[in-house]
């Protein structure tokens, strides 16, 4: 049985792109997987402690609401299994400063800053520790994280070479680029939380009225045909893709129904479908937020399950690296 592990940072609000592209895939394929809210990773850039606490709970609640089921998978908070930082230290002694400085994300996030934390440089080693601590085989990530999973593979291989076969060497699994949800205002760019057009990004917890407004003001073209053609009609194609995701219907089927209906009618249908698609998640989210103790219990249970795997890995790692046993 191949084990999947993925992590998501508790920063910013989840948008439809994350929901469909990442979380939706996790939910579909969640059995025996580990899903981690990576709060320690969110400390590498300046942040507000109260917002980190609130963001961690919010994201965990949203992941449960989206369909991660604690009976089928392990959902937990990274810092609740603190040995991940011990493994990070050990892997720090295997990683080189040179390879960490070459990471694209470090160069991008550190660019133009007067000073950067050592944590930002070390970010990928903590991510490697996440993956390796839980004997993960598959790591579903977006393209920007492939380089970090490659580094994880290098570190695991180097570790095993130096200390004997101890760590499972994982591989990245990446969703097809075609599956990207595009920005409603700029339909040739992917929907993302870091763009300047909040109108183009639908948040999972957006009020239905806000969703409707965003869809109705989506950029289309001066033609009138509802047809899937990413080159000529990127805006309409993105709306068709969204309608297909939201209704589970095939795109040709939707083209047949809305081909000549005009953009106004089509957009109204897309808006309504998205509101309905997100409604159950929003409802479950609100119920979870109203019962904080239940969320705390779910996360404690996740941490206990994760801890059991982690402690077995750490026993192997400590023994392989020559750390003195306590007993
Ligand atoms: P981000 O919040 O941009 O770091 O994205 C987290 C994950 O969500 C990525 O690794 C992707 O798998 C997924 N994702 C983000 N944006 C999109 C999008 N526009 N369409 C599909 N998937 C996305
Ligand atoms: N670095 C990842 C991101 O920003 C989040 C992450 C942390 C992660 N640890 C992980 C992803 C382990 C996959 C596996 O998206």
mmCIF file of C-alpha atoms and ligand atoms in Angstrom:
data_model
loop_
_atom_site.group_PDB
_atom_site.id
_atom_site.type_symbol
_atom_site.label_atom_id
_atom_site.label_comp_id
_atom_site.label_asym_id
_atom_site.label_seq_id
_atom_site.Cartn_x
_atom_site.Cartn_y
_atom_site.Cartn_z
ATOM 1 C CA UNK A 1 0.000 0.000 0.000
ATOM 2 C CA UNK A 2 1.481 3.278 -1.120
ATOM 3 C CA UNK A 3 1.229 6.068 1.454
ATOM 4 C CA UNK A 4 0.500 9.636 0.456
ATOM 5 C CA UNK A 5 1.456 12.708 2.428
ATOM 6 C CA UNK A 6 0.750 16.319 1.724
ATOM 7 C CA UNK A 7 1.020 19.585 3.567
ATOM 8 C CA UNK A 8 -0.710 22.912 3.251
ATOM 9 C CA UNK A 9 0.229 26.216 4.838
ATOM 10 C CA UNK A 10 -2.275 27.973 7.097
ATOM 11 C CA UNK A 11 -1.742 31.306 5.386
ATOM 12 C CA UNK A 12 -4.379 33.153 3.391
ATOM 13 C CA UNK A 13 -7.810 31.887 2.524
ATOM 14 C CA UNK A 14 -8.442 28.777 0.464
ATOM 15 C CA UNK A 15 -9.576 29.567 -3.074
ATOM 16 C CA UNK A 16 -11.411 27.502 -5.629
ATOM 17 C CA UNK A 17 -8.118 26.575 -7.354
ATOM 18 C CA UNK A 18 -6.706 24.978 -4.183
ATOM 19 C CA UNK A 19 -10.064 23.422 -3.422
ATOM 20 C CA UNK A 20 -10.443 21.722 -6.793
ATOM 21 C CA UNK A 21 -6.783 21.206 -7.706
ATOM 22 C CA UNK A 22 -5.310 20.077 -4.407
ATOM 23 C CA UNK A 23 -7.829 19.390 -1.659
ATOM 24 C CA UNK A 24 -10.366 17.753 -3.985
ATOM 25 C CA UNK A 25 -7.743 15.232 -5.059
ATOM 26 C CA UNK A 26 -6.735 14.541 -1.478
ATOM 27 C CA UNK A 27 -10.350 13.895 -0.546
ATOM 28 C CA UNK A 28 -10.847 11.512 -3.463
ATOM 29 C CA UNK A 29 -7.762 9.540 -2.651
ATOM 30 C CA UNK A 30 -7.582 9.982 1.123
ATOM 31 C CA UNK A 31 -7.511 6.420 2.460
ATOM 32 C CA UNK A 32 -4.470 5.896 4.712
ATOM 33 C CA UNK A 33 -3.075 9.279 3.653
ATOM 34 C CA UNK A 34 -1.577 11.888 5.951
ATOM 35 C CA UNK A 35 -2.572 15.537 5.558
ATOM 36 C CA UNK A 36 -0.805 18.136 7.547
ATOM 37 C CA UNK A 37 -1.456 21.793 8.318
ATOM 38 C CA UNK A 38 2.133 23.033 8.260
ATOM 39 C CA UNK A 39 2.127 25.742 10.909
ATOM 40 C CA UNK A 40 5.918 25.612 11.412
ATOM 41 C CA UNK A 41 6.420 26.467 7.746
ATOM 42 C CA UNK A 42 4.240 29.544 8.192
ATOM 43 C CA UNK A 43 6.816 30.989 10.629
ATOM 44 C CA UNK A 44 9.551 31.465 8.029
ATOM 45 C CA UNK A 45 8.272 34.895 6.962
ATOM 46 C CA UNK A 46 7.178 37.669 9.364
ATOM 47 C CA UNK A 47 3.713 36.784 10.769
ATOM 48 C CA UNK A 48 1.199 37.564 13.502
ATOM 49 C CA UNK A 49 1.010 34.842 16.219
ATOM 50 C CA UNK A 50 -2.731 35.280 16.850
ATOM 51 C CA UNK A 51 -3.383 35.014 13.115
ATOM 52 C CA UNK A 52 -1.286 31.823 12.924
ATOM 53 C CA UNK A 53 -3.392 30.212 15.665
ATOM 54 C CA UNK A 54 -6.659 31.280 14.058
ATOM 55 C CA UNK A 55 -5.485 30.388 10.540
ATOM 56 C CA UNK A 56 -4.420 26.898 11.631
ATOM 57 C CA UNK A 57 -7.838 26.166 13.138
ATOM 58 C CA UNK A 58 -9.647 27.694 10.180
ATOM 59 C CA UNK A 59 -7.737 25.633 7.650
ATOM 60 C CA UNK A 60 -8.112 22.410 9.637
ATOM 61 C CA UNK A 61 -11.880 23.019 9.893
ATOM 62 C CA UNK A 62 -12.065 23.714 6.185
ATOM 63 C CA UNK A 63 -10.194 20.516 5.320
ATOM 64 C CA UNK A 64 -12.600 18.492 7.456
ATOM 65 C CA UNK A 65 -15.532 20.344 5.920
ATOM 66 C CA UNK A 66 -14.193 19.651 2.435
ATOM 67 C CA UNK A 67 -14.378 15.936 3.145
ATOM 68 C CA UNK A 68 -11.182 14.694 4.780
ATOM 69 C CA UNK A 69 -12.533 12.041 7.111
ATOM 70 C CA UNK A 70 -10.548 11.300 10.307
ATOM 71 C CA UNK A 71 -11.759 7.683 10.137
ATOM 72 C CA UNK A 72 -10.109 7.215 6.750
ATOM 73 C CA UNK A 73 -7.012 9.404 6.888
ATOM 74 C CA UNK A 74 -4.823 11.292 9.325
ATOM 75 C CA UNK A 75 -5.353 15.039 9.486
ATOM 76 C CA UNK A 76 -3.034 16.784 11.913
ATOM 77 C CA UNK A 77 -1.103 19.926 12.733
ATOM 78 C CA UNK A 78 2.619 19.788 11.991
ATOM 79 C CA UNK A 79 3.793 21.218 15.340
ATOM 80 C CA UNK A 80 1.716 18.653 17.278
ATOM 81 C CA UNK A 81 4.318 16.037 16.378
ATOM 82 C CA UNK A 82 7.408 17.935 17.527
ATOM 83 C CA UNK A 83 9.967 15.264 16.556
ATOM 84 C CA UNK A 84 9.686 16.641 13.035
ATOM 85 C CA UNK A 85 12.061 19.374 14.196
ATOM 86 C CA UNK A 86 14.507 16.761 15.499
ATOM 87 C CA UNK A 87 14.516 15.059 12.116
ATOM 88 C CA UNK A 88 14.958 18.487 10.501
ATOM 89 C CA UNK A 89 18.115 18.994 12.551
ATOM 90 C CA UNK A 90 19.495 15.604 11.567
ATOM 91 C CA UNK A 91 18.710 16.251 7.897
ATOM 92 C CA UNK A 92 20.324 19.704 8.221
ATOM 93 C CA UNK A 93 23.535 17.863 8.848
ATOM 94 C CA UNK A 94 23.030 15.950 5.583
ATOM 95 C CA UNK A 95 21.893 18.913 3.432
ATOM 96 C CA UNK A 96 24.349 21.500 2.138
ATOM 97 C CA UNK A 97 23.959 25.263 2.317
ATOM 98 C CA UNK A 98 24.716 25.384 -1.422
ATOM 99 C CA UNK A 99 21.771 23.226 -2.427
ATOM 100 C CA UNK A 100 19.395 25.127 -0.157
ATOM 101 C CA UNK A 101 20.489 28.477 -1.579
ATOM 102 C CA UNK A 102 19.735 27.190 -5.069
ATOM 103 C CA UNK A 103 16.055 26.518 -4.322
ATOM 104 C CA UNK A 104 13.822 28.695 -6.497
ATOM 105 C CA UNK A 105 11.372 29.410 -3.689
ATOM 106 C CA UNK A 106 14.177 30.635 -1.409
ATOM 107 C CA UNK A 107 15.478 32.908 -4.138
ATOM 108 C CA UNK A 108 11.995 34.262 -4.865
ATOM 109 C CA UNK A 109 10.828 34.774 -1.300
ATOM 110 C CA UNK A 110 14.198 36.099 -0.162
ATOM 111 C CA UNK A 111 14.640 38.411 -3.145
ATOM 112 C CA UNK A 112 14.840 42.087 -2.265
ATOM 113 C CA UNK A 113 14.553 41.466 1.500
ATOM 114 C CA UNK A 114 17.039 43.238 3.692
ATOM 115 C CA UNK A 115 17.414 40.139 5.820
ATOM 116 C CA UNK A 116 15.836 36.687 5.680
ATOM 117 C CA UNK A 117 15.398 34.177 8.497
ATOM 118 C CA UNK A 118 17.536 31.055 8.591
ATOM 119 C CA UNK A 119 14.150 29.312 8.638
ATOM 120 C CA UNK A 120 13.427 30.481 5.102
ATOM 121 C CA UNK A 121 16.607 28.843 3.884
ATOM 122 C CA UNK A 122 15.816 25.743 5.890
ATOM 123 C CA UNK A 123 12.171 25.547 4.784
ATOM 124 C CA UNK A 124 12.752 22.662 2.328
ATOM 125 C CA UNK A 125 14.592 20.605 4.954
ATOM 126 C CA UNK A 126 11.598 20.892 7.281
ATOM 127 C CA UNK A 127 9.435 19.827 4.354
ATOM 128 C CA UNK A 128 11.756 16.864 3.721
ATOM 129 C CA UNK A 129 11.427 15.942 7.403
ATOM 130 C CA UNK A 130 7.608 16.021 7.074
ATOM 131 C CA UNK A 131 7.711 13.667 4.151
ATOM 132 C CA UNK A 132 10.403 11.299 5.445
ATOM 133 C CA UNK A 133 9.147 11.113 9.034
ATOM 134 C CA UNK A 134 5.958 9.408 7.841
ATOM 135 C CA UNK A 135 7.555 6.949 5.384
ATOM 136 C CA UNK A 136 5.644 8.631 2.563
ATOM 137 C CA UNK A 137 5.712 7.132 -0.917
ATOM 138 C CA UNK A 138 3.732 9.739 -2.817
ATOM 139 C CA UNK A 139 3.621 13.468 -2.328
ATOM 140 C CA UNK A 140 0.873 15.278 -4.241
ATOM 141 C CA UNK A 141 2.062 18.847 -4.817
ATOM 142 C CA UNK A 142 1.757 21.709 -7.266
ATOM 143 C CA UNK A 143 4.548 22.410 -9.743
ATOM 144 C CA UNK A 144 6.245 24.989 -7.533
ATOM 145 C CA UNK A 145 6.948 22.314 -4.903
ATOM 146 C CA UNK A 146 8.446 19.646 -7.170
ATOM 147 C CA UNK A 147 11.939 20.971 -6.586
ATOM 148 C CA UNK A 148 11.475 20.510 -2.832
ATOM 149 C CA UNK A 149 10.341 16.923 -3.280
ATOM 150 C CA UNK A 150 13.378 16.301 -5.501
ATOM 151 C CA UNK A 151 15.575 17.678 -2.729
ATOM 152 C CA UNK A 152 13.799 15.344 -0.295
ATOM 153 C CA UNK A 153 14.661 12.417 -2.554
ATOM 154 C CA UNK A 154 18.305 13.537 -2.685
ATOM 155 C CA UNK A 155 18.496 13.892 1.091
ATOM 156 C CA UNK A 156 16.880 10.496 1.717
ATOM 157 C CA UNK A 157 19.187 8.814 -0.777
ATOM 158 C CA UNK A 158 22.261 10.503 0.688
ATOM 159 C CA UNK A 159 21.162 9.634 4.221
ATOM 160 C CA UNK A 160 20.619 5.977 3.295
ATOM 161 C CA UNK A 161 23.986 5.877 1.562
ATOM 162 C CA UNK A 162 25.749 7.310 4.594
ATOM 163 C CA UNK A 163 23.882 5.550 7.404
ATOM 164 C CA UNK A 164 22.341 2.452 5.808
ATOM 165 C CA UNK A 165 18.868 1.927 4.439
ATOM 166 C CA UNK A 166 16.603 3.860 6.810
ATOM 167 C CA UNK A 167 14.359 6.310 4.952
ATOM 168 C CA UNK A 168 11.722 5.706 2.273
ATOM 169 C CA UNK A 169 12.574 7.636 -0.917
ATOM 170 C CA UNK A 170 9.324 9.345 -2.005
ATOM 171 C CA UNK A 171 8.136 10.693 -5.309
ATOM 172 C CA UNK A 172 6.102 13.761 -6.274
ATOM 173 C CA UNK A 173 2.738 13.399 -7.989
ATOM 174 C CA UNK A 174 1.600 16.480 -9.853
ATOM 175 C CA UNK A 175 -1.891 17.199 -11.203
ATOM 176 C CA UNK A 176 -2.045 17.846 -14.969
ATOM 177 C CA UNK A 177 -1.518 21.493 -15.936
ATOM 178 C CA UNK A 178 -4.777 21.375 -17.907
ATOM 179 C CA UNK A 179 -6.589 20.943 -14.605
ATOM 180 C CA UNK A 180 -5.695 24.468 -13.519
ATOM 181 C CA UNK A 181 -8.523 26.803 -12.630
ATOM 182 C CA UNK A 182 -7.912 30.238 -14.113
ATOM 183 C CA UNK A 183 -8.395 33.716 -12.674
ATOM 184 C CA UNK A 184 -11.848 35.073 -13.599
ATOM 185 C CA UNK A 185 -10.448 38.502 -14.439
ATOM 186 C CA UNK A 186 -7.357 37.237 -16.216
ATOM 187 C CA UNK A 187 -8.241 33.806 -17.621
ATOM 188 C CA UNK A 188 -4.805 33.068 -19.028
ATOM 189 C CA UNK A 189 -3.297 33.105 -15.489
ATOM 190 C CA UNK A 190 -4.076 30.516 -12.831
ATOM 191 C CA UNK A 191 -6.374 31.471 -10.003
ATOM 192 C CA UNK A 192 -4.128 32.310 -7.080
ATOM 193 C CA UNK A 193 -4.290 34.057 -3.737
ATOM 194 C CA UNK A 194 -1.363 36.290 -4.595
ATOM 195 C CA UNK A 195 -2.879 38.225 -7.510
ATOM 196 C CA UNK A 196 -3.970 41.845 -7.346
ATOM 197 C CA UNK A 197 -7.497 41.136 -8.632
ATOM 198 C CA UNK A 198 -9.485 39.730 -5.690
ATOM 199 C CA UNK A 199 -12.493 39.849 -8.046
ATOM 200 C CA UNK A 200 -10.894 37.114 -10.122
ATOM 201 C CA UNK A 201 -10.428 34.692 -7.220
ATOM 202 C CA UNK A 202 -13.319 32.785 -5.668
ATOM 203 C CA UNK A 203 -12.736 31.869 -2.042
ATOM 204 C CA UNK A 204 -14.287 28.669 -0.753
ATOM 205 C CA UNK A 205 -15.929 30.598 2.083
ATOM 206 C CA UNK A 206 -17.114 33.513 -0.063
ATOM 207 C CA UNK A 207 -20.719 34.464 0.557
ATOM 208 C CA UNK A 208 -23.033 33.172 -2.235
ATOM 209 C CA UNK A 209 -23.758 36.774 -3.234
ATOM 210 C CA UNK A 210 -20.055 37.476 -3.618
ATOM 211 C CA UNK A 211 -19.558 34.329 -5.715
ATOM 212 C CA UNK A 212 -22.414 35.360 -7.983
ATOM 213 C CA UNK A 213 -20.994 38.838 -8.398
ATOM 214 C CA UNK A 214 -17.531 37.543 -9.221
ATOM 215 C CA UNK A 215 -18.843 35.091 -11.829
ATOM 216 C CA UNK A 216 -21.077 37.707 -13.417
ATOM 217 C CA UNK A 217 -18.165 40.090 -13.820
ATOM 218 C CA UNK A 218 -15.820 37.383 -15.200
ATOM 219 C CA UNK A 219 -13.927 38.402 -18.331
ATOM 220 C CA UNK A 220 -15.217 36.687 -21.491
ATOM 221 C CA UNK A 221 -14.910 37.936 -25.113
ATOM 222 C CA UNK A 222 -16.857 39.897 -27.711
ATOM 223 C CA UNK A 223 -18.259 36.755 -29.343
ATOM 224 C CA UNK A 224 -21.496 35.171 -28.088
ATOM 225 C CA UNK A 225 -20.923 31.415 -28.441
ATOM 226 C CA UNK A 226 -20.420 29.261 -25.347
ATOM 227 C CA UNK A 227 -17.729 26.987 -26.721
ATOM 228 C CA UNK A 228 -14.637 25.350 -25.184
ATOM 229 C CA UNK A 229 -11.577 26.808 -26.906
ATOM 230 C CA UNK A 230 -8.761 27.698 -24.531
ATOM 231 C CA UNK A 231 -6.773 29.600 -27.173
ATOM 232 C CA UNK A 232 -9.547 31.748 -28.642
ATOM 233 C CA UNK A 233 -11.936 31.867 -25.690
ATOM 234 C CA UNK A 234 -9.990 31.451 -22.434
ATOM 235 C CA UNK A 235 -12.613 33.147 -20.236
ATOM 236 C CA UNK A 236 -15.573 31.134 -21.510
ATOM 237 C CA UNK A 237 -13.495 27.933 -21.441
ATOM 238 C CA UNK A 238 -12.605 28.527 -17.792
ATOM 239 C CA UNK A 239 -16.273 29.087 -16.928
ATOM 240 C CA UNK A 240 -17.185 25.883 -18.777
ATOM 241 C CA UNK A 241 -14.493 24.013 -16.836
ATOM 242 C CA UNK A 242 -15.867 25.416 -13.577
ATOM 243 C CA UNK A 243 -19.408 24.456 -14.493
ATOM 244 C CA UNK A 244 -18.186 20.976 -15.339
ATOM 245 C CA UNK A 245 -16.390 20.613 -11.988
ATOM 246 C CA UNK A 246 -19.382 21.959 -10.083
ATOM 247 C CA UNK A 247 -22.022 19.813 -11.801
ATOM 248 C CA UNK A 248 -19.979 16.721 -12.713
ATOM 249 C CA UNK A 249 -21.260 17.060 -16.279
ATOM 250 C CA UNK A 250 -19.021 16.713 -19.359
ATOM 251 C CA UNK A 251 -18.011 19.870 -21.234
ATOM 252 C CA UNK A 252 -19.557 18.842 -24.620
ATOM 253 C CA UNK A 253 -22.821 18.256 -22.817
ATOM 254 C CA UNK A 254 -22.664 21.785 -21.348
ATOM 255 C CA UNK A 255 -21.714 23.273 -24.742
ATOM 256 C CA UNK A 256 -24.798 21.643 -26.212
ATOM 257 C CA UNK A 257 -27.015 23.136 -23.529
ATOM 258 C CA UNK A 258 -25.547 26.655 -23.315
ATOM 259 C CA UNK A 259 -23.942 27.084 -26.781
ATOM 260 C CA UNK A 260 -26.400 29.717 -27.933
ATOM 261 C CA UNK A 261 -27.951 30.832 -24.677
ATOM 262 C CA UNK A 262 -25.858 34.005 -24.419
ATOM 263 C CA UNK A 263 -23.266 34.843 -21.789
ATOM 264 C CA UNK A 264 -25.747 36.285 -19.285
ATOM 265 C CA UNK A 265 -27.742 33.080 -18.936
ATOM 266 C CA UNK A 266 -24.588 30.975 -19.007
ATOM 267 C CA UNK A 267 -22.909 32.989 -16.258
ATOM 268 C CA UNK A 268 -26.020 32.791 -14.093
ATOM 269 C CA UNK A 269 -25.915 28.996 -14.448
ATOM 270 C CA UNK A 270 -22.203 28.898 -13.543
ATOM 271 C CA UNK A 271 -22.753 31.107 -10.499
ATOM 272 C CA UNK A 272 -25.653 29.020 -9.247
ATOM 273 C CA UNK A 273 -23.752 25.761 -9.784
ATOM 274 C CA UNK A 274 -20.698 27.047 -7.898
ATOM 275 C CA UNK A 275 -22.806 28.263 -5.000
ATOM 276 C CA UNK A 276 -24.458 24.823 -4.785
ATOM 277 C CA UNK A 277 -21.121 23.044 -5.171
ATOM 278 C CA UNK A 278 -19.577 24.935 -2.260
ATOM 279 C CA UNK A 279 -22.701 25.001 -0.083
ATOM 280 C CA UNK A 280 -22.168 21.667 1.757
ATOM 281 C CA UNK A 281 -18.556 22.543 2.599
ATOM 282 C CA UNK A 282 -19.591 25.951 3.838
ATOM 283 C CA UNK A 283 -22.348 24.401 5.958
ATOM 284 C CA UNK A 284 -20.053 21.814 7.530
ATOM 285 C CA UNK A 285 -17.431 24.494 8.110
ATOM 286 C CA UNK A 286 -19.904 26.633 10.010
ATOM 287 C CA UNK A 287 -20.959 23.660 12.131
ATOM 288 C CA UNK A 288 -17.322 22.879 12.969
ATOM 289 C CA UNK A 289 -16.537 26.457 13.861
ATOM 290 C CA UNK A 290 -19.534 26.462 16.189
ATOM 291 C CA UNK A 291 -18.084 23.469 18.064
ATOM 292 C CA UNK A 292 -14.413 24.239 18.761
ATOM 293 C CA UNK A 293 -13.993 21.270 21.124
ATOM 294 C CA UNK A 294 -14.858 18.839 18.336
ATOM 295 C CA UNK A 295 -12.146 20.284 16.095
ATOM 296 C CA UNK A 296 -9.630 20.096 18.940
ATOM 297 C CA UNK A 297 -10.537 16.418 19.470
ATOM 298 C CA UNK A 298 -10.203 15.586 15.770
ATOM 299 C CA UNK A 299 -6.769 17.182 15.601
ATOM 300 C CA UNK A 300 -5.621 15.463 18.792
ATOM 301 C CA UNK A 301 -6.663 12.161 17.300
ATOM 302 C CA UNK A 302 -4.759 12.962 14.090
ATOM 303 C CA UNK A 303 -1.656 13.857 16.091
ATOM 304 C CA UNK A 304 -1.795 10.549 17.997
ATOM 305 C CA UNK A 305 -1.994 8.565 14.762
ATOM 306 C CA UNK A 306 0.819 10.562 13.146
ATOM 307 C CA UNK A 307 2.959 10.293 16.286
ATOM 308 C CA UNK A 308 2.855 6.489 16.163
ATOM 309 C CA UNK A 309 4.406 6.435 12.678
ATOM 310 C CA UNK A 310 6.858 9.205 13.539
ATOM 311 C CA UNK A 311 8.240 7.541 16.635
ATOM 312 C CA UNK A 312 9.028 4.320 14.758
ATOM 313 C CA UNK A 313 10.901 6.280 12.075
ATOM 314 C CA UNK A 314 12.803 8.278 14.692
ATOM 315 C CA UNK A 315 13.903 5.085 16.468
ATOM 316 C CA UNK A 316 15.469 3.910 13.199
ATOM 317 C CA UNK A 317 17.000 7.309 12.486
ATOM 318 C CA UNK A 318 18.478 7.755 15.972
ATOM 319 C CA UNK A 319 19.955 4.316 15.930
ATOM 320 C CA UNK A 320 21.368 4.666 12.384
ATOM 321 C CA UNK A 321 22.970 8.034 13.159
ATOM 322 C CA UNK A 322 24.586 6.886 16.405
ATOM 323 C CA UNK A 323 22.555 8.856 18.942
ATOM 324 C CA UNK A 324 22.737 7.222 22.370
ATOM 325 C CA UNK A 325 19.509 5.409 23.314
ATOM 326 C CA UNK A 326 17.819 6.563 26.533
ATOM 327 C CA UNK A 327 17.311 3.032 27.847
HETATM 328 P P1 LIG B 1 -0.930 27.608 -3.463
HETATM 329 O O1 LIG B 1 -1.934 28.062 -2.475
HETATM 330 O O2 LIG B 1 -0.897 28.483 -4.678
HETATM 331 O O3 LIG B 1 0.412 27.326 -2.870
HETATM 332 O O4 LIG B 1 -1.452 26.211 -4.022
HETATM 333 C C1 LIG B 1 -1.545 25.062 -3.238
HETATM 334 C C2 LIG B 1 -1.927 23.910 -4.154
HETATM 335 O O5 LIG B 1 -3.250 24.119 -4.699
HETATM 336 C C3 LIG B 1 -1.028 23.784 -5.368
HETATM 337 O O6 LIG B 1 0.021 22.947 -5.079
HETATM 338 C C4 LIG B 1 -1.936 23.220 -6.453
HETATM 339 O O7 LIG B 1 -1.947 21.810 -6.435
HETATM 340 C C5 LIG B 1 -3.311 23.723 -6.076
HETATM 341 N N1 LIG B 1 -3.688 24.891 -6.876
HETATM 342 C C6 LIG B 1 -3.375 26.183 -6.622
HETATM 343 N N2 LIG B 1 -3.917 27.008 -7.531
HETATM 344 C C7 LIG B 1 -4.593 26.218 -8.397
HETATM 345 C C8 LIG B 1 -5.389 26.482 -9.546
HETATM 346 N N3 LIG B 1 -5.588 27.705 -9.988
HETATM 347 N N4 LIG B 1 -5.938 25.426 -10.169
HETATM 348 C C9 LIG B 1 -5.753 24.173 -9.726
HETATM 349 N N5 LIG B 1 -5.029 23.870 -8.644
HETATM 350 C C10 LIG B 1 -4.455 24.862 -7.976
HETATM 351 N N1 LIG B 2 5.786 23.647 1.034
HETATM 352 C C1 LIG B 2 4.443 23.251 0.728
HETATM 353 C C2 LIG B 2 3.696 24.412 0.063
HETATM 354 O O1 LIG B 2 3.969 25.545 0.306
HETATM 355 C C3 LIG B 2 3.702 22.808 1.960
HETATM 356 C C4 LIG B 2 4.336 21.586 2.574
HETATM 357 C C5 LIG B 2 5.024 21.515 3.747
HETATM 358 C C6 LIG B 2 4.294 20.281 2.045
HETATM 359 N N2 LIG B 2 5.417 20.234 3.983
HETATM 360 C C7 LIG B 2 4.989 19.456 2.960
HETATM 361 C C8 LIG B 2 3.750 19.749 0.886
HETATM 362 C C9 LIG B 2 5.168 18.087 2.735
HETATM 363 C C10 LIG B 2 3.932 18.375 0.660
HETATM 364 C C11 LIG B 2 4.633 17.560 1.586
HETATM 365 O O2 LIG B 2 2.773 24.163 -0.673
#
